[in-house]
Amino acid sequence: MKAPKTMPLTVITVPCLSDNYAFVIADPATGEAAVVDVPEAGPINAVLAENGWHLTAVLLTHHHDDHVQGLDDLTGVAQATVYGAKADTHRLPTLTQALSDGDTFTLLGEQVQVFDVSGHTIGHVAFYLPGIAHAFTADSLMALGCGRLFEGTPDQMWDSLLKLRALPDETVICSGHEYTAANAKFAVTIDPDNTHLTSRIIAITQVRDAGRPTVPSTLLLEKQTNPFLRADDPAIRAHIGMPSDTDAAVFAEIRGRKDRF
Ligand code: ZN
Ligand code: FE
């Protein structure tokens, strides 16, 4: 006899501010919930209240205000465990659990793996839950994009993206912003003959016209279409005239072109 299947966790994408996303992860069986990033408290508190869930954990990806500033106003935050990067304790809100690359912890009965994904900032972390095939990547790997390099080098971001690219194709990528339509306009300048990209752009337009989020996506779709994951793709290399440079150099060129786009 098979063991009875436990009820899976629910993950809700929560639009915040003008273009941020937080994610509520909940176990409907127990009513316990966690949130990844807190751009503002109101929409997150509303999701908790509507469902009768109570907050037990907050996961912070990086120190930027638009990812942490709502923390103090979250309902029940005083009883919640706050997780974030040990490397950033000096500039994150007060943490109850400081994490480093390779750490694991248990959240709502599921294992969470911590990845250092520095680049956008030094100390940016991503959270991967293999049991539900979700990765919370905020401003590292984004839908059809990656975060701007405010603190790290292109080499660091490329290494970070390679860690995420190594996850299973079916991994659901929960990233931090609705930048996808703008990212698409850039992506076609790098990878114009990619039919996966052309199809994705049609889908993005439909989703945005309907007022819905393009986030989350899947890792497979990002591998097929996201130019920042494709610095080793021969067609992209040929198109930008860098057939024999290192992958990191090609990534740096693509990132530089996006900054000037
Ligand atoms: Zn940021
Ligand atoms: Fe951000």
Tab-separated table of C-alpha atoms and ligand atoms in Angstrom:
chain	number	residue	atom	x	y	z
A	1	MET	CA	0.000	0.000	0.000
A	2	LYS	CA	1.161	3.473	-0.837
A	3	ALA	CA	1.506	5.942	2.004
A	4	PRO	CA	-1.346	8.457	2.007
A	5	LYS	CA	-0.506	11.576	0.046
A	6	THR	CA	-0.126	14.599	2.269
A	7	MET	CA	-1.894	17.754	1.215
A	8	PRO	CA	0.523	19.882	-0.776
A	9	LEU	CA	1.424	23.426	0.130
A	10	THR	CA	-0.322	26.289	-1.616
A	11	VAL	CA	1.717	29.143	-3.101
A	12	ILE	CA	-0.022	32.461	-3.838
A	13	THR	CA	1.539	35.284	-5.873
A	14	VAL	CA	0.789	38.578	-4.130
A	15	PRO	CA	1.145	41.796	-6.182
A	16	CYS	CA	2.561	44.626	-4.040
A	17	LEU	CA	3.471	48.276	-4.682
A	18	SER	CA	3.601	49.088	-8.421
A	19	ASP	CA	5.439	46.018	-9.749
A	20	ASN	CA	6.696	43.860	-6.852
A	21	TYR	CA	5.654	40.339	-5.939
A	22	ALA	CA	5.568	38.659	-2.549
A	23	PHE	CA	4.654	34.975	-2.235
A	24	VAL	CA	2.540	33.428	0.481
A	25	ILE	CA	3.258	29.730	1.059
A	26	ALA	CA	0.617	28.003	3.164
A	27	ASP	CA	-0.338	24.606	4.498
A	28	PRO	CA	-4.129	24.687	4.235
A	29	ALA	CA	-4.357	21.655	6.551
A	30	THR	CA	-2.788	23.490	9.488
A	31	GLY	CA	-3.473	27.118	8.505
A	32	GLU	CA	0.212	27.950	8.906
A	33	ALA	CA	1.725	30.299	6.363
A	34	ALA	CA	5.023	31.846	5.374
A	35	VAL	CA	5.786	34.832	3.166
A	36	VAL	CA	8.736	35.455	0.874
A	37	ASP	CA	9.641	39.177	0.827
A	38	VAL	CA	7.538	42.010	2.193
A	39	PRO	CA	7.309	44.984	-0.199
A	40	GLU	CA	4.266	46.154	1.797
A	41	ALA	CA	2.158	44.462	4.455
A	42	GLY	CA	-1.399	45.261	3.313
A	43	PRO	CA	-1.858	42.823	0.415
A	44	ILE	CA	-0.083	40.028	2.330
A	45	ASN	CA	-2.183	40.563	5.459
A	46	ALA	CA	-5.285	40.462	3.237
A	47	VAL	CA	-4.324	37.049	1.810
A	48	LEU	CA	-3.693	35.697	5.321
A	49	ALA	CA	-6.987	37.072	6.633
A	50	GLU	CA	-9.106	35.914	3.667
A	51	ASN	CA	-7.883	32.351	4.123
A	52	GLY	CA	-7.742	32.299	7.912
A	53	TRP	CA	-4.010	31.545	7.827
A	54	HIS	CA	-1.525	32.610	10.475
A	55	LEU	CA	2.022	33.655	9.784
A	56	THR	CA	4.825	31.478	11.146
A	57	ALA	CA	7.770	32.510	8.948
A	58	VAL	CA	9.134	35.343	6.827
A	59	LEU	CA	11.854	34.697	4.236
A	60	LEU	CA	13.832	37.726	3.041
A	61	THR	CA	15.823	37.501	-0.205
A	62	HIS	CA	17.835	40.728	-0.005
A	63	HIS	CA	18.087	44.042	1.757
A	64	HIS	CA	16.439	46.421	-0.725
A	65	ASP	CA	13.529	48.408	0.741
A	66	ASP	CA	11.051	47.117	-1.820
A	67	HIS	CA	11.595	43.582	-0.435
A	68	VAL	CA	11.647	44.216	3.323
A	69	GLN	CA	9.923	47.470	4.201
A	70	GLY	CA	6.508	46.021	5.116
A	71	LEU	CA	7.880	43.578	7.691
A	72	ASP	CA	6.911	45.412	10.889
A	73	ASP	CA	3.301	45.774	9.755
A	74	LEU	CA	2.716	42.085	8.964
A	75	THR	CA	-0.014	40.559	11.089
A	76	GLY	CA	1.559	38.120	13.550
A	77	VAL	CA	5.148	38.977	12.680
A	78	ALA	CA	6.175	39.047	16.350
A	79	GLN	CA	5.543	35.263	16.547
A	80	ALA	CA	7.137	34.497	13.165
A	81	THR	CA	10.660	33.278	12.451
A	82	VAL	CA	12.467	35.736	10.170
A	83	TYR	CA	15.029	34.173	7.811
A	84	GLY	CA	17.629	36.042	5.772
A	85	ALA	CA	21.275	36.106	4.745
A	86	LYS	CA	23.901	36.037	7.463
A	87	ALA	CA	26.115	38.136	5.155
A	88	ASP	CA	23.505	40.914	5.277
A	89	THR	CA	22.548	40.992	8.968
A	90	HIS	CA	23.973	44.523	9.192
A	91	ARG	CA	21.440	45.872	6.715
A	92	LEU	CA	18.469	43.501	6.904
A	93	PRO	CA	15.724	43.787	9.512
A	94	THR	CA	16.480	41.787	12.688
A	95	LEU	CA	16.659	38.102	11.776
A	96	THR	CA	15.818	35.141	13.976
A	97	GLN	CA	17.644	32.758	11.596
A	98	ALA	CA	20.726	33.930	9.683
A	99	LEU	CA	21.496	31.737	6.674
A	100	SER	CA	24.470	30.953	4.451
A	101	ASP	CA	24.847	29.274	1.077
A	102	GLY	CA	24.108	25.556	1.378
A	103	ASP	CA	22.074	25.825	4.572
A	104	THR	CA	18.801	23.940	4.821
A	105	PHE	CA	15.827	24.346	7.116
A	106	THR	CA	12.290	23.020	7.389
A	107	LEU	CA	9.371	25.263	6.461
A	108	LEU	CA	5.787	24.028	6.802
A	109	GLY	CA	7.105	20.466	6.721
A	110	GLU	CA	9.142	20.995	3.539
A	111	GLN	CA	12.907	21.255	3.188
A	112	VAL	CA	14.221	24.632	2.075
A	113	GLN	CA	17.665	24.904	0.466
A	114	VAL	CA	19.463	28.248	0.614
A	115	PHE	CA	21.512	29.461	-2.357
A	116	ASP	CA	23.739	32.508	-2.338
A	117	VAL	CA	22.822	34.218	-5.631
A	118	SER	CA	24.871	37.395	-5.307
A	119	GLY	CA	24.989	39.801	-8.223
A	120	HIS	CA	22.035	42.194	-7.897
A	121	THR	CA	23.303	42.636	-4.335
A	122	ILE	CA	26.076	40.857	-2.455
A	123	GLY	CA	24.241	38.597	-0.038
A	124	HIS	CA	21.104	38.050	-2.126
A	125	VAL	CA	19.749	34.560	-1.404
A	126	ALA	CA	17.278	32.313	-3.202
A	127	PHE	CA	15.115	29.708	-1.467
A	128	TYR	CA	14.500	26.343	-3.154
A	129	LEU	CA	11.848	23.893	-1.935
A	130	PRO	CA	12.545	20.630	-3.800
A	131	GLY	CA	9.467	18.928	-2.324
A	132	ILE	CA	7.121	21.318	-4.119
A	133	ALA	CA	9.527	22.231	-6.969
A	134	HIS	CA	9.457	25.971	-6.288
A	135	ALA	CA	12.384	28.423	-6.205
A	136	PHE	CA	12.011	31.943	-4.835
A	137	THR	CA	14.570	33.964	-6.763
A	138	ALA	CA	13.456	37.619	-6.313
A	139	ASP	CA	15.916	39.857	-8.187
A	140	SER	CA	18.415	37.170	-9.241
A	141	LEU	CA	16.754	35.043	-11.942
A	142	MET	CA	13.653	36.939	-13.079
A	143	ALA	CA	11.007	36.186	-15.696
A	144	LEU	CA	12.872	36.703	-18.985
A	145	GLY	CA	15.469	38.738	-17.115
A	146	CYS	CA	17.845	39.058	-14.223
A	147	GLY	CA	18.418	41.742	-11.636
A	148	ARG	CA	20.543	44.750	-12.397
A	149	LEU	CA	24.099	44.421	-11.001
A	150	PHE	CA	24.036	47.048	-8.248
A	151	GLU	CA	26.749	45.407	-6.126
A	152	GLY	CA	28.111	42.273	-7.758
A	153	THR	CA	30.130	41.589	-10.892
A	154	PRO	CA	28.880	39.900	-14.063
A	155	ASP	CA	30.966	36.836	-13.108
A	156	GLN	CA	29.164	36.584	-9.767
A	157	MET	CA	25.729	36.885	-11.356
A	158	TRP	CA	26.567	34.334	-14.046
A	159	ASP	CA	27.690	31.879	-11.331
A	160	SER	CA	24.488	32.569	-9.415
A	161	LEU	CA	22.347	31.991	-12.492
A	162	LEU	CA	24.189	28.722	-13.216
A	163	LYS	CA	23.254	27.446	-9.735
A	164	LEU	CA	19.608	28.128	-10.476
A	165	ARG	CA	19.836	26.783	-14.033
A	166	ALA	CA	20.971	23.446	-12.590
A	167	LEU	CA	17.618	22.922	-10.835
A	168	PRO	CA	15.038	20.575	-12.422
A	169	ASP	CA	13.276	21.956	-15.518
A	170	GLU	CA	9.867	21.798	-13.846
A	171	THR	CA	10.944	24.135	-11.026
A	172	VAL	CA	8.481	27.003	-10.645
A	173	ILE	CA	10.445	30.270	-10.631
A	174	CYS	CA	8.891	32.823	-8.280
A	175	SER	CA	10.683	36.108	-9.007
A	176	GLY	CA	10.322	39.560	-7.521
A	177	HIS	CA	8.959	41.943	-10.161
A	178	GLU	CA	6.571	42.298	-13.089
A	179	TYR	CA	9.201	43.407	-15.599
A	180	THR	CA	8.502	40.683	-18.139
A	181	ALA	CA	6.998	42.733	-20.995
A	182	ALA	CA	9.924	45.178	-20.900
A	183	ASN	CA	12.359	42.267	-20.648
A	184	ALA	CA	10.747	40.731	-23.737
A	185	LYS	CA	11.430	43.854	-25.833
A	186	PHE	CA	15.103	43.485	-24.953
A	187	ALA	CA	15.277	39.685	-25.304
A	188	VAL	CA	14.281	39.764	-28.987
A	189	THR	CA	17.220	42.063	-29.752
A	190	ILE	CA	19.590	39.366	-28.445
A	191	ASP	CA	17.833	36.207	-29.621
A	192	PRO	CA	15.637	37.207	-32.597
A	193	ASP	CA	15.336	33.774	-34.225
A	194	ASN	CA	14.291	31.887	-31.087
A	195	THR	CA	10.791	30.514	-31.740
A	196	HIS	CA	10.284	29.672	-28.045
A	197	LEU	CA	10.869	33.353	-27.317
A	198	THR	CA	8.485	34.506	-30.039
A	199	SER	CA	5.735	32.271	-28.632
A	200	ARG	CA	6.412	33.408	-25.098
A	201	ILE	CA	6.110	37.060	-26.076
A	202	ILE	CA	2.672	36.421	-27.577
A	203	ALA	CA	1.642	34.722	-24.317
A	204	ILE	CA	3.068	37.572	-22.209
A	205	THR	CA	1.050	40.130	-24.170
A	206	GLN	CA	-2.144	38.112	-23.662
A	207	VAL	CA	-1.525	37.667	-19.928
A	208	ARG	CA	-0.730	41.347	-19.357
A	209	ASP	CA	-3.709	42.473	-21.482
A	210	ALA	CA	-5.852	40.365	-19.149
A	211	GLY	CA	-4.278	42.126	-16.157
A	212	ARG	CA	-2.698	38.961	-14.809
A	213	PRO	CA	0.879	38.357	-13.543
A	214	THR	CA	3.472	36.734	-15.826
A	215	VAL	CA	5.170	35.472	-12.632
A	216	PRO	CA	5.775	32.675	-11.732
A	217	SER	CA	7.316	30.971	-14.759
A	218	THR	CA	9.139	27.647	-15.045
A	219	LEU	CA	12.836	26.991	-15.265
A	220	LEU	CA	12.370	25.155	-18.578
A	221	LEU	CA	10.749	28.236	-20.109
A	222	GLU	CA	13.532	30.455	-18.754
A	223	LYS	CA	16.179	28.096	-20.136
A	224	GLN	CA	14.472	28.239	-23.533
A	225	THR	CA	13.914	32.007	-23.674
A	226	ASN	CA	15.756	34.063	-21.033
A	227	PRO	CA	18.846	35.592	-22.701
A	228	PHE	CA	20.600	35.884	-19.321
A	229	LEU	CA	20.529	32.078	-18.940
A	230	ARG	CA	21.703	31.533	-22.517
A	231	ALA	CA	25.176	33.069	-22.665
A	232	ASP	CA	26.466	29.685	-23.867
A	233	ASP	CA	23.915	29.438	-26.703
A	234	PRO	CA	25.672	29.362	-30.111
A	235	ALA	CA	22.950	31.360	-31.900
A	236	ILE	CA	23.110	34.184	-29.338
A	237	ARG	CA	26.902	34.175	-29.427
A	238	ALA	CA	26.875	34.396	-33.219
A	239	HIS	CA	24.229	37.141	-33.187
A	240	ILE	CA	26.197	39.401	-30.834
A	241	GLY	CA	29.534	38.614	-32.485
A	242	MET	CA	31.131	36.766	-29.549
A	243	PRO	CA	31.456	33.183	-30.824
A	244	SER	CA	34.519	32.242	-28.773
A	245	ASP	CA	34.447	34.412	-25.627
A	246	THR	CA	33.877	32.927	-22.188
A	247	ASP	CA	30.291	32.406	-21.062
A	248	ALA	CA	30.789	35.003	-18.326
A	249	ALA	CA	32.039	37.549	-20.892
A	250	VAL	CA	29.009	36.919	-23.099
A	251	PHE	CA	26.739	37.286	-20.078
A	252	ALA	CA	28.469	40.570	-19.173
A	253	GLU	CA	27.904	41.869	-22.708
A	254	ILE	CA	24.195	40.928	-22.619
A	255	ARG	CA	23.765	42.512	-19.176
A	256	GLY	CA	25.561	45.657	-20.369
A	257	ARG	CA	23.316	45.920	-23.424
A	258	LYS	CA	20.231	45.618	-21.192
A	259	ASP	CA	21.512	48.414	-18.933
A	260	ARG	CA	21.777	50.692	-21.991
A	261	PHE	CA	18.557	49.483	-23.648
B	1	ZN	ZN	16.431	44.528	-5.267
B	2	FE	FE	13.391	44.503	-6.162
